[in-house]
Each structure stands twice: as C-alpha cells, then as structure tokens.
Amino acid sequence: MANQFLDVRVKKEISQKLSFGESELTRPVYSEEVRMSTPARKRLMRDFKRLQQDPPAGISGAPQDNNIMLWNAVIFGPDDTPWDGGTFKLTLQFTEDYPNKPPTVRFVSRMFHPNIYADGSICLDILQNQWSPIYDVAAILTSIQSLLCDPNPNSPANSEAARMFSENKREYNRRVREIVEQSWTAD
C-alpha cells in the first residue's frame, strides 16, 4: 500500500514537472539552481565556510561575485622571511571535477620564485601529481604560502630564481624584497 502511494506521488510530481511549458523543459541544464547543487559547488561552499570560520594565519580567499567556481585569494608573506610584509594575490579556478581534481591556481601578483612560472602558474606537487580530495582551499593556500619560504630548486619553473636561490642566496633575497615592495602598490 505504501509503495502504491509512493508511486502515485512520484507520478504526480513527474506530471507537474511535465506540465511546464516547452520553454521550461528545454531551458539549459546549467541554470543557477541546478549548478548550485553539484558536488563540486557544495564542497566549495563548505570550503568557504570553513575558511571564514577558522582562517589559517596569513591567507584569505573567497569566491568572486556570483561564481563559486572562481576564487580570489591573498597570501601574506610569512613573518621573519624575505617574503615578510608581502601581499600576494592569486586566482583559483575550479571545475566540476573538484575535489577529485585540483583547481588551476595562479599568482596575479608579480613573483620571483623557483617554483612559479612567469605567467603566475605554480609548480607544486599537491596541485599536480600528489593531489588528493582531502585538500581543501585552506590547505592549498597554506601549502603555497609554505612554498614561498621552502622552494624546490630541483624542480624549477623559473630557472633564474632557482639558480640564484642555490648559488647566491643574498641576491635572491634582495630580488624577493623587491617583489614584496612591489606588492604594496600593485593593483
């Protein structure tokens, strides 16, 4: 009897859905109410809430207006390092495959670092071959902040910065300080 009632209720819901005009049936499946309910978007909302409630020191991030899939973030240079005092802007572009696939992360701010390409892209294992769905936005940004002070010159994205980091740390630190100072006035 319960199954019969359920079948009637389901049929009624289906008929109500089908009673919308043709334009309602043919509207794009990417409408906002459908898009907001995808697993990637739900996860990003959870990541955002966690980032707001318990923000790690020196990082900040939020979705752009009306687009949970594109975030703006800021990483502050860690204290007592050549990066100290810097304010570095990034973008994070997510796909519907998140959290199974990492976002595309890139610095908008000018950078001089062994593991950051000229276009701002980042060479970091957790954004490539070591990605895991356990990483959230806070973990990504914290890892990038950590990378600033602990570069891997053996996997260079910027060969000049890698060489300088390995062979002339004083000059490398001077170049980093220039980048920090530029970050104060950059838009």
Coordinates of C-alpha atoms in Angstrom, one line a residue:
M1 CA 0.0 0.0 0.0
A2 CA 2.9 2.4 0.9
N3 CA 4.5 1.6 -2.4
Q4 CA 1.3 2.3 -4.3
F5 CA 1.0 5.7 -2.5
L6 CA 4.7 6.5 -3.3
D7 CA 4.1 5.6 -7.0
V8 CA 1.1 7.9 -7.1
R9 CA 3.1 10.7 -5.5
V10 CA 6.1 10.2 -7.9
K11 CA 3.7 10.2 -10.9
K12 CA 2.1 13.4 -9.7
E13 CA 5.5 15.1 -9.3
I14 CA 6.5 14.0 -12.7
S15 CA 3.3 15.2 -14.3
Q16 CA 3.7 18.6 -12.5
K17 CA 7.2 18.9 -13.9
L18 CA 6.0 18.0 -17.4
S19 CA 3.1 20.4 -17.2
F20 CA 5.6 23.3 -17.5
G21 CA 5.7 24.9 -20.9
E22 CA 8.0 23.7 -23.6
S23 CA 10.5 26.5 -22.7
E24 CA 10.7 25.2 -19.2
L25 CA 11.6 21.7 -20.4
T26 CA 14.2 23.0 -22.9
R27 CA 15.9 25.5 -20.6
P28 CA 19.6 24.9 -20.2
V29 CA 20.6 22.4 -17.5
Y30 CA 23.2 24.8 -16.3
S31 CA 20.6 27.1 -14.7
E32 CA 21.7 28.5 -11.3
E33 CA 19.6 26.2 -9.2
V34 CA 21.0 23.1 -10.8
R35 CA 24.6 24.4 -10.8
M36 CA 24.5 25.2 -7.1
S37 CA 23.6 21.7 -6.2
T38 CA 26.6 19.9 -7.8
P39 CA 29.0 18.1 -5.6
A40 CA 31.9 20.4 -6.5
R41 CA 29.8 23.5 -5.7
K42 CA 28.6 22.0 -2.4
R43 CA 32.2 21.2 -1.5
L44 CA 33.3 24.7 -2.4
M45 CA 30.6 26.2 -0.2
R46 CA 31.8 24.0 2.7
D47 CA 35.5 25.1 2.0
F48 CA 34.4 28.7 2.0
K49 CA 32.5 28.4 5.3
R50 CA 35.5 26.6 6.9
L51 CA 37.8 29.3 5.7
Q52 CA 35.6 32.0 7.1
Q53 CA 35.1 30.3 10.5
D54 CA 38.7 29.2 11.0
P55 CA 41.1 31.1 8.7
P56 CA 44.7 29.9 8.8
A57 CA 47.2 32.7 9.6
G58 CA 48.3 34.7 6.6
I59 CA 45.8 33.6 4.0
S60 CA 42.5 34.8 2.8
G61 CA 40.2 33.7 0.0
A62 CA 36.6 34.0 -1.3
P63 CA 34.6 33.2 -4.4
Q64 CA 34.1 36.0 -6.9
D65 CA 30.7 37.6 -7.0
N66 CA 28.1 35.0 -8.3
N67 CA 30.8 32.5 -9.3
I68 CA 31.7 29.9 -6.7
M69 CA 34.0 28.3 -9.3
L70 CA 36.4 31.2 -9.4
W71 CA 38.1 32.5 -6.3
N72 CA 40.3 35.4 -5.4
A73 CA 42.9 34.8 -2.7
V74 CA 45.6 36.7 -0.9
I75 CA 48.7 35.2 0.7
F76 CA 50.7 37.3 3.2
G77 CA 54.4 36.7 3.2
P78 CA 55.4 34.7 6.3
D79 CA 57.0 36.7 9.2
D80 CA 60.7 36.7 9.6
T81 CA 61.3 35.6 6.0
P82 CA 62.3 37.6 2.9
W83 CA 58.6 37.4 2.0
D84 CA 57.6 39.2 5.2
G85 CA 55.2 42.1 4.6
G86 CA 54.2 41.0 1.1
T87 CA 50.6 40.8 -0.1
F88 CA 50.3 38.4 -3.0
K89 CA 47.1 37.9 -5.0
L90 CA 46.1 34.7 -6.6
T91 CA 43.2 33.2 -8.5
L92 CA 41.8 29.7 -8.1
Q93 CA 39.7 28.3 -11.0
F94 CA 37.7 25.1 -10.1
T95 CA 36.0 22.7 -12.4
E96 CA 33.0 20.4 -11.7
D97 CA 35.6 17.7 -11.1
Y98 CA 36.7 19.3 -7.8
P99 CA 37.6 17.9 -5.3
N100 CA 38.7 14.9 -7.4
K101 CA 40.9 17.2 -9.5
P102 CA 42.8 20.2 -8.2
P103 CA 42.0 23.8 -9.2
T104 CA 44.1 25.8 -11.5
V105 CA 46.0 28.3 -9.3
R106 CA 48.0 31.2 -10.4
F107 CA 49.5 34.3 -8.9
V108 CA 48.2 37.6 -10.2
S109 CA 50.9 39.4 -8.4
R110 CA 54.3 39.6 -9.9
M111 CA 56.6 36.9 -8.4
F112 CA 60.2 35.8 -8.4
H113 CA 60.4 32.3 -7.1
P114 CA 62.0 29.0 -8.3
N115 CA 58.6 27.2 -8.5
I116 CA 56.4 30.0 -10.0
Y117 CA 56.3 30.4 -13.8
A118 CA 56.3 33.8 -15.5
D119 CA 52.5 33.6 -16.0
G120 CA 52.0 33.0 -12.3
S121 CA 51.3 29.3 -12.5
I122 CA 52.7 27.3 -9.6
C123 CA 54.8 24.2 -9.8
L124 CA 53.6 22.4 -6.6
D125 CA 53.2 18.6 -6.2
I126 CA 49.8 18.9 -4.5
L127 CA 48.4 20.8 -7.5
Q128 CA 49.7 18.2 -9.8
N129 CA 50.7 14.5 -9.2
Q130 CA 50.2 14.5 -5.4
W131 CA 46.6 15.9 -5.4
S132 CA 44.1 14.3 -3.1
P133 CA 40.4 15.2 -2.4
I134 CA 41.3 15.7 1.2
Y135 CA 42.9 19.0 0.3
D136 CA 40.6 22.0 0.7
V137 CA 41.1 25.6 -0.3
A138 CA 42.7 26.4 3.1
A139 CA 45.2 23.6 2.6
I140 CA 46.0 24.7 -0.9
L141 CA 46.7 28.3 0.1
T142 CA 48.7 27.2 3.2
S143 CA 50.8 24.9 1.0
I144 CA 51.5 27.8 -1.4
Q145 CA 52.4 30.1 1.5
S146 CA 54.8 27.4 2.8
L147 CA 56.3 27.0 -0.7
L148 CA 57.3 30.7 -0.7
C149 CA 59.9 30.0 2.1
D150 CA 60.7 26.5 1.1
P151 CA 61.2 26.3 -2.6
N152 CA 62.3 23.3 -4.5
P153 CA 65.1 24.4 -6.8
N154 CA 65.4 20.9 -8.3
S155 CA 62.0 21.3 -10.0
P156 CA 62.3 24.9 -11.3
A157 CA 59.6 26.8 -13.1
N158 CA 61.8 29.8 -13.0
S159 CA 65.4 28.7 -13.8
E160 CA 66.9 32.1 -12.9
A161 CA 65.3 32.2 -9.5
A162 CA 66.3 28.5 -8.9
R163 CA 69.9 29.2 -9.8
M164 CA 70.0 32.3 -7.7
F165 CA 68.4 30.6 -4.7
S166 CA 71.0 27.8 -4.9
E167 CA 74.1 29.9 -5.8
N168 CA 73.6 33.4 -4.4
K169 CA 71.0 33.5 -1.6
R170 CA 71.8 37.1 -0.8
E171 CA 70.9 38.3 -4.3
Y172 CA 67.8 36.0 -4.3
N173 CA 66.6 37.6 -1.1
R174 CA 67.2 41.1 -2.5
R175 CA 65.0 40.2 -5.5
V176 CA 62.3 38.8 -3.3
R177 CA 62.3 42.0 -1.2
E178 CA 61.8 44.0 -4.5
I179 CA 58.8 41.8 -5.2
V180 CA 57.5 42.3 -1.7
E181 CA 57.7 46.1 -2.1
Q182 CA 56.0 46.0 -5.4
S183 CA 53.2 44.0 -3.8
W184 CA 52.3 47.0 -1.7
T185 CA 51.5 49.2 -4.6
A186 CA 50.2 46.7 -7.2
D187 CA 46.6 46.6 -8.0

